[in-house]
mmCIF file with all atom_site columns, C-alpha atoms in Angstrom:
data_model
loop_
_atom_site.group_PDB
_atom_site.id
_atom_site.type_symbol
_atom_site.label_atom_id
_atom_site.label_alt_id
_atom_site.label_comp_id
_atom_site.label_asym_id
_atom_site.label_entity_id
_atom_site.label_seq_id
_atom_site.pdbx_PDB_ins_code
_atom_site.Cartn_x
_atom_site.Cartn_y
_atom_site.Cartn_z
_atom_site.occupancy
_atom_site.B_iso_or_equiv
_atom_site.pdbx_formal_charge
_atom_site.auth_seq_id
_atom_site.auth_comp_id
_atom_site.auth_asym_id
_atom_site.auth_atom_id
_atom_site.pdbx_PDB_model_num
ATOM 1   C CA . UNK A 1 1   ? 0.000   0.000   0.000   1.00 78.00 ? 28  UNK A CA 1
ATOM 2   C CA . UNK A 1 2   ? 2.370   2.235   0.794   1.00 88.00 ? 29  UNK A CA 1
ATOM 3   C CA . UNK A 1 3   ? 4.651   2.050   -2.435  1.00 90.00 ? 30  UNK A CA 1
ATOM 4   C CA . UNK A 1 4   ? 1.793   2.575   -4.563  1.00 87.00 ? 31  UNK A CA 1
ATOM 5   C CA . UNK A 1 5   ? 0.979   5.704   -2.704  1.00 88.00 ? 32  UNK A CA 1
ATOM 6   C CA . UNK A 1 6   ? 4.658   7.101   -3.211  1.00 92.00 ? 33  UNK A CA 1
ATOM 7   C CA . UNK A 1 7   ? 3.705   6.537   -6.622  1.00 90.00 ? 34  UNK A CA 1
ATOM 8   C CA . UNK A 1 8   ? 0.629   8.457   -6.904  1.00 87.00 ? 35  UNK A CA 1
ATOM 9   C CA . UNK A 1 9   ? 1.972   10.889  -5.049  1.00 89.00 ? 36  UNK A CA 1
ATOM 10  C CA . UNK A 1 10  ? 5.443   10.827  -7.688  1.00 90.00 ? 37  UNK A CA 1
ATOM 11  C CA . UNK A 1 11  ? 3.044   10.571  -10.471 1.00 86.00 ? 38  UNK A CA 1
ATOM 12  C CA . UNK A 1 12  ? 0.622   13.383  -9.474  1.00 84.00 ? 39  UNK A CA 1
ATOM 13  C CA . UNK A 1 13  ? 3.519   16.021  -8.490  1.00 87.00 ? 40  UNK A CA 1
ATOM 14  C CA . UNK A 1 14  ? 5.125   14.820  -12.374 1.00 86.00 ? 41  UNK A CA 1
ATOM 15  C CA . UNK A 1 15  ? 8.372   13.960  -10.858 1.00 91.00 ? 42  UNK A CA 1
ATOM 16  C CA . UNK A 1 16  ? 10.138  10.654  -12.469 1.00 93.00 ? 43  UNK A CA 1
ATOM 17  C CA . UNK A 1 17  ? 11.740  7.725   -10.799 1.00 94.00 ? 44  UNK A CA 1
ATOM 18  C CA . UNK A 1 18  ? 15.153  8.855   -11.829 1.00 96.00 ? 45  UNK A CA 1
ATOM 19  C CA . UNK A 1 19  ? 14.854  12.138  -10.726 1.00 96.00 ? 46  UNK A CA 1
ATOM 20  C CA . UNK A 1 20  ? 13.154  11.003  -7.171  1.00 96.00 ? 47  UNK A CA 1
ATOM 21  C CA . UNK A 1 21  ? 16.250  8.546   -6.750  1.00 96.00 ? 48  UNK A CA 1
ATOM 22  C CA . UNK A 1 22  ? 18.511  11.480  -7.510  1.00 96.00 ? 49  UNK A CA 1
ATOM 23  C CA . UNK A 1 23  ? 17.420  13.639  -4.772  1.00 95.00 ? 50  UNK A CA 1
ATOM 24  C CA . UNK A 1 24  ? 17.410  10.538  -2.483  1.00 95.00 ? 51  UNK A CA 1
ATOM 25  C CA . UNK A 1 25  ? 20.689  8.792   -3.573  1.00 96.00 ? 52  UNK A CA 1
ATOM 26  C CA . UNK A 1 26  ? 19.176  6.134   -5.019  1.00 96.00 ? 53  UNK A CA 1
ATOM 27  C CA . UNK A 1 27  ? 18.805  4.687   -8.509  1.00 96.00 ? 54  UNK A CA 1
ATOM 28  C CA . UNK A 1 28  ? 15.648  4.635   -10.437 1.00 94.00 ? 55  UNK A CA 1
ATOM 29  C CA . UNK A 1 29  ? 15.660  0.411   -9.740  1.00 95.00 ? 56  UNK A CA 1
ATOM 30  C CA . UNK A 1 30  ? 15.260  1.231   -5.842  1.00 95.00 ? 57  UNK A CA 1
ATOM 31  C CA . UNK A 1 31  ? 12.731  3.621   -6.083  1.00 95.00 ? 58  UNK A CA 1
ATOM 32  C CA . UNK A 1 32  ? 11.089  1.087   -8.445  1.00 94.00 ? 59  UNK A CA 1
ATOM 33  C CA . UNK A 1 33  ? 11.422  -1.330  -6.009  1.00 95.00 ? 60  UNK A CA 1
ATOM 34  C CA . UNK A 1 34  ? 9.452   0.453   -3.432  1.00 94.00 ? 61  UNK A CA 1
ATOM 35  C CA . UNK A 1 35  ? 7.035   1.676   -5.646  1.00 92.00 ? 62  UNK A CA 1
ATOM 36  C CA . UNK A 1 36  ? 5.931   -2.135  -6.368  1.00 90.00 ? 63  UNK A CA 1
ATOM 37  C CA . UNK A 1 37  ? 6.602   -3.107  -2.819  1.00 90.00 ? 64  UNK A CA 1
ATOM 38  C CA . UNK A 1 38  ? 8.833   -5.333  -3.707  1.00 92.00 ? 65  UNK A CA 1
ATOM 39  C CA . UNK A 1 39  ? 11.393  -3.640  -1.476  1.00 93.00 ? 66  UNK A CA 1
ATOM 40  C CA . UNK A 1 40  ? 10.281  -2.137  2.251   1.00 93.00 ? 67  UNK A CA 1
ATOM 41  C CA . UNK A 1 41  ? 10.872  1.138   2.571   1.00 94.00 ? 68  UNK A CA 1
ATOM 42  C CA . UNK A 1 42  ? 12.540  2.202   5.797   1.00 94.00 ? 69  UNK A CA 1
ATOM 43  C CA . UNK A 1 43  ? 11.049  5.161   8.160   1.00 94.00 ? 70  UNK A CA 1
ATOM 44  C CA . UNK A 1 44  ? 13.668  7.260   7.331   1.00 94.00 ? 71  UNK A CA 1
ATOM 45  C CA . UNK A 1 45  ? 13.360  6.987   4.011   1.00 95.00 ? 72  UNK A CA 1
ATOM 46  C CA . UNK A 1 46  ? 9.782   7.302   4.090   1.00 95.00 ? 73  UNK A CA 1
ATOM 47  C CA . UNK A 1 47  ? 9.927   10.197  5.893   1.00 95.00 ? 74  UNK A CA 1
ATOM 48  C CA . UNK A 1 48  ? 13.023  11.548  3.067   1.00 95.00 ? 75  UNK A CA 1
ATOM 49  C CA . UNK A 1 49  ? 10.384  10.577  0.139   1.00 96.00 ? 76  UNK A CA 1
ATOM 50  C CA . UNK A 1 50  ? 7.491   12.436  2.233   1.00 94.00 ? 77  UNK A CA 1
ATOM 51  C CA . UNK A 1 51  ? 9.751   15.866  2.568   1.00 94.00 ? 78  UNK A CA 1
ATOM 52  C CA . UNK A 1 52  ? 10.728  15.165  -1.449  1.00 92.00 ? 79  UNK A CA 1
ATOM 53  C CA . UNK A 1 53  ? 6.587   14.872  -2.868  1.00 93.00 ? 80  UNK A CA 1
ATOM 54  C CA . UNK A 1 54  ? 5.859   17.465  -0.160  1.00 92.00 ? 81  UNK A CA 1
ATOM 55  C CA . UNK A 1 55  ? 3.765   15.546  1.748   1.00 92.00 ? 82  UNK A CA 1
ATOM 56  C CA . UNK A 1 56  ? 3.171   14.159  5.453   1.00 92.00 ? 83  UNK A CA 1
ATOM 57  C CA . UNK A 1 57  ? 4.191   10.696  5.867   1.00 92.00 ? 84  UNK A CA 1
ATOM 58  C CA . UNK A 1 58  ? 1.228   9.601   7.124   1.00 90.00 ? 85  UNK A CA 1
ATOM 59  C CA . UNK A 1 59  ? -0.432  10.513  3.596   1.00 87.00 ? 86  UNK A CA 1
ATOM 60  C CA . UNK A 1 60  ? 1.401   7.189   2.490   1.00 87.00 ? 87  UNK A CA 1
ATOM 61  C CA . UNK A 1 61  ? -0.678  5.082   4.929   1.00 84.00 ? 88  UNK A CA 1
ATOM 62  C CA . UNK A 1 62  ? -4.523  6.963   4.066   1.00 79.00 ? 89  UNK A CA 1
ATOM 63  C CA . UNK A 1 63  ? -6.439  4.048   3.218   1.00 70.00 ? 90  UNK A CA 1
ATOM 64  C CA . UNK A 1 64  ? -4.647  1.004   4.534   1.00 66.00 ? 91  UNK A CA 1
ATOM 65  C CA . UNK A 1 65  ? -5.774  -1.666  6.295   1.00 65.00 ? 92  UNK A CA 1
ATOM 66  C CA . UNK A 1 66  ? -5.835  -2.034  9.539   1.00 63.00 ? 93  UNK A CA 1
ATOM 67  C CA . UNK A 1 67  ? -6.531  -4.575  12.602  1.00 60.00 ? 94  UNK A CA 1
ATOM 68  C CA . UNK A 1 68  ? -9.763  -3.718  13.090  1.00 58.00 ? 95  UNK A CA 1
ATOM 69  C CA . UNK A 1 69  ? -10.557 -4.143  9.280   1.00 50.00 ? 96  UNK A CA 1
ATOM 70  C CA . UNK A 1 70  ? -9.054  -7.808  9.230   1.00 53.00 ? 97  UNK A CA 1
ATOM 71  C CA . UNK A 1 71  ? -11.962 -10.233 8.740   1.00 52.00 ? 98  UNK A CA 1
ATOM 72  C CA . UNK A 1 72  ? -14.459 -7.568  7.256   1.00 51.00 ? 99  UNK A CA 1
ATOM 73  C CA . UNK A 1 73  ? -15.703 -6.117  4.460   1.00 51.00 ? 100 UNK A CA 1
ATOM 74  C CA . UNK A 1 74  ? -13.623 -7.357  2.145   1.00 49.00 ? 101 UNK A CA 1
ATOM 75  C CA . UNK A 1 75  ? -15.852 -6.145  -0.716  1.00 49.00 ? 102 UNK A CA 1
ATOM 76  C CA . UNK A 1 76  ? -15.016 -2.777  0.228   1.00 51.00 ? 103 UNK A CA 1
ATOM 77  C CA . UNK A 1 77  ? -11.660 -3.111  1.139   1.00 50.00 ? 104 UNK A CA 1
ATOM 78  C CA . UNK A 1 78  ? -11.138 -4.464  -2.401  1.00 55.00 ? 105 UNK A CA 1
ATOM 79  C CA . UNK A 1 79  ? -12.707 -1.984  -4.287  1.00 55.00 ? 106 UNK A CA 1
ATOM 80  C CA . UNK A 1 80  ? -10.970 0.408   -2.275  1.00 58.00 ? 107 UNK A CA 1
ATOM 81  C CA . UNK A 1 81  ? -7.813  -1.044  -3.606  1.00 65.00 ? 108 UNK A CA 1
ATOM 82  C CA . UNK A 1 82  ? -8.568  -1.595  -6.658  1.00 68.00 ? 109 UNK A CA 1
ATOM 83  C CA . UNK A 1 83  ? -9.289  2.581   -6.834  1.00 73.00 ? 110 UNK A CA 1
ATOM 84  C CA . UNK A 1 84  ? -5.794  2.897   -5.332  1.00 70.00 ? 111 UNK A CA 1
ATOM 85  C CA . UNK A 1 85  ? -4.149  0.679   -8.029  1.00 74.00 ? 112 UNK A CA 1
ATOM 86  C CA . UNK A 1 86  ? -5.854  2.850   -10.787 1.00 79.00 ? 113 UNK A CA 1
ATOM 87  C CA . UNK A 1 87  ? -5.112  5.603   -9.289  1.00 75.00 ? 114 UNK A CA 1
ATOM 88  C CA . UNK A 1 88  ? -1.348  5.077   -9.166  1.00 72.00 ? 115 UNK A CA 1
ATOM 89  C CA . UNK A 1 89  ? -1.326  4.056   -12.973 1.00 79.00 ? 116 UNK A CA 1
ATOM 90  C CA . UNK A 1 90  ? -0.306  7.114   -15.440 1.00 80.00 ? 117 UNK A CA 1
ATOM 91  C CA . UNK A 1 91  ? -3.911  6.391   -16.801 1.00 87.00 ? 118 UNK A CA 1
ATOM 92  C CA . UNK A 1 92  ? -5.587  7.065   -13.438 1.00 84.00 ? 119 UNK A CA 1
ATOM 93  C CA . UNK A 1 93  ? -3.178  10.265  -13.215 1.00 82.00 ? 120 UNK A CA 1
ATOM 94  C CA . UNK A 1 94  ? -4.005  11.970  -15.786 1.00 86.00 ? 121 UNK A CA 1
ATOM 95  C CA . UNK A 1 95  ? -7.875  10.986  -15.833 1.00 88.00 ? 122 UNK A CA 1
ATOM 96  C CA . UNK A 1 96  ? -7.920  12.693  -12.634 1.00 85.00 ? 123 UNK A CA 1
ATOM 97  C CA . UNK A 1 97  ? -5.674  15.855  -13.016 1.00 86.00 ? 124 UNK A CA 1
ATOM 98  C CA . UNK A 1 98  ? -8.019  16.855  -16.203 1.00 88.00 ? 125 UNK A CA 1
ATOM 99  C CA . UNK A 1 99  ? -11.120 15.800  -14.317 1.00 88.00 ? 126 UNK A CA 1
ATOM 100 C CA . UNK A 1 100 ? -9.940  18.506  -11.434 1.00 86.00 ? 127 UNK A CA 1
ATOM 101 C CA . UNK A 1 101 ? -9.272  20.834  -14.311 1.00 89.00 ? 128 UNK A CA 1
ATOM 102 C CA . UNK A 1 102 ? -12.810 21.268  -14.949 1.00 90.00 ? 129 UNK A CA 1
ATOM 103 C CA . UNK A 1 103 ? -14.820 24.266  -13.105 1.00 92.00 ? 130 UNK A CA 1
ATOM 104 C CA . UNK A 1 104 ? -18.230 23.491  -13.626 1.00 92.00 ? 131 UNK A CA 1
ATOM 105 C CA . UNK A 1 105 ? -20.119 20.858  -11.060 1.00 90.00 ? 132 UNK A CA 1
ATOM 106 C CA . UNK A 1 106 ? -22.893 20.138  -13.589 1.00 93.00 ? 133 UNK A CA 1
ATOM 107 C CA . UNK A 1 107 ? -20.342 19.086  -16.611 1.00 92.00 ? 134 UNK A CA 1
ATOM 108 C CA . UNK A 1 108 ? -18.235 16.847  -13.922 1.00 90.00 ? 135 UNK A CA 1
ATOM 109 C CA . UNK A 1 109 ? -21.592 15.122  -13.273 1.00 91.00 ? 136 UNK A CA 1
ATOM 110 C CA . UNK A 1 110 ? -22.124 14.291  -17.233 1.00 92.00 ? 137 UNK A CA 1
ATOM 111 C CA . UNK A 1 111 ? -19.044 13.176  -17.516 1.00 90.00 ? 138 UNK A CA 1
ATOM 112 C CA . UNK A 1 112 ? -19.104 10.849  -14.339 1.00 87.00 ? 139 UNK A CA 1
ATOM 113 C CA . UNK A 1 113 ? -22.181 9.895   -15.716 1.00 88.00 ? 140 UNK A CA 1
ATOM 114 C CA . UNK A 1 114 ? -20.774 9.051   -19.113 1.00 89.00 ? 141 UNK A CA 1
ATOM 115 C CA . UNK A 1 115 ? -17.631 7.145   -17.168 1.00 85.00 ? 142 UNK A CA 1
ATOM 116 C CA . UNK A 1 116 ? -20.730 4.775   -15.534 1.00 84.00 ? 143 UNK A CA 1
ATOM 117 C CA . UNK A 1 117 ? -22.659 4.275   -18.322 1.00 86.00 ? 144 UNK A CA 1
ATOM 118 C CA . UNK A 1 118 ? -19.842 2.986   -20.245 1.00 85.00 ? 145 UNK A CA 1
ATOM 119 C CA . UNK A 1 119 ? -18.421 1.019   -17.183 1.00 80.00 ? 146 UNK A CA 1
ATOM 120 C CA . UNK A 1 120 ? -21.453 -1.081  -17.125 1.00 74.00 ? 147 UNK A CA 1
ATOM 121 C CA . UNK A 1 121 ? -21.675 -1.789  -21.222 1.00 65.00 ? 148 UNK A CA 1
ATOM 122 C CA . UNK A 1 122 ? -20.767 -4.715  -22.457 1.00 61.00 ? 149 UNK A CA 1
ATOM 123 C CA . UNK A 1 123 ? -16.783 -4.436  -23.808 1.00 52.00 ? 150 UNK A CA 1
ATOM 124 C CA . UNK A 1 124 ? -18.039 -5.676  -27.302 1.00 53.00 ? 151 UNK A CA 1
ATOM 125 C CA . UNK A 1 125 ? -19.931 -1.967  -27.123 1.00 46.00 ? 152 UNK A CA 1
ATOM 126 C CA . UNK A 1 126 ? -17.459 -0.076  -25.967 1.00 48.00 ? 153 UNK A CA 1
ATOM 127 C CA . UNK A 1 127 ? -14.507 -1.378  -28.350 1.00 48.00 ? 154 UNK A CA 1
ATOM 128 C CA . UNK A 1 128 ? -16.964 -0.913  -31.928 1.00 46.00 ? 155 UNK A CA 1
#
């Protein structure tokens, strides 16, 4: 959870891997490596990486799990990940930095309405 945050957060403040790892002395790998959790990422360095995207380091643990949650509503829990996952894909990015863009309430609610209509077609509609 937490290395997909850093990279929403990376993604959404349009700063690369290479030039996070710069400014932290790392390569582009490590950072990489956190990003897909495939490496932990130490509280100090956490808390270098939340001073970097200019954000508190407890924005990388919004939305995680916790020991109460363990056992229940997994529905939700899922689809909040699965929000989080999109989110932190370049696709999810930029959906949501021109979605922000856009000033009038009643034209975000035509679009979100668009966004569900076509969620719930058939993919054989969508892709003709």
């Amino acid at each position: 959870h937490v290395g997909s945050r850093v990279r929403m957060r990376r993604m959404l403040a349009g700063v690369s891997q290479e030039r996070l790892g710069e400014a932290l002395g790392l390569t582009f790998q490590q950072v990489q490596k956190y990003e897909k959790g495939t490496n932990r990422i130490s509280a100090s360095r956490l808390q270098q990486i939340s001073k970097m995207l200019g954000v508190p380091v407890a924005f990388f643990f919004d939305g995680a799990p916790t020991d109460d949650s363990i056992g229940e509503g997994f529905a939700d829990a899922s689809a909040t990940t699965y929000v989080a996952d999109f989110l932190a894909t370049s696709e999810g990015v930029q959906l949501t930095k021109a979605f922000v863009r856009i000033k009038s309430p009643r034209v975000r609610r035509r679009i979100v309405d668009l966004v569900e209509s076509l969620g719930d077609s058939p993919v054989e509609t969508i892709e003709q």
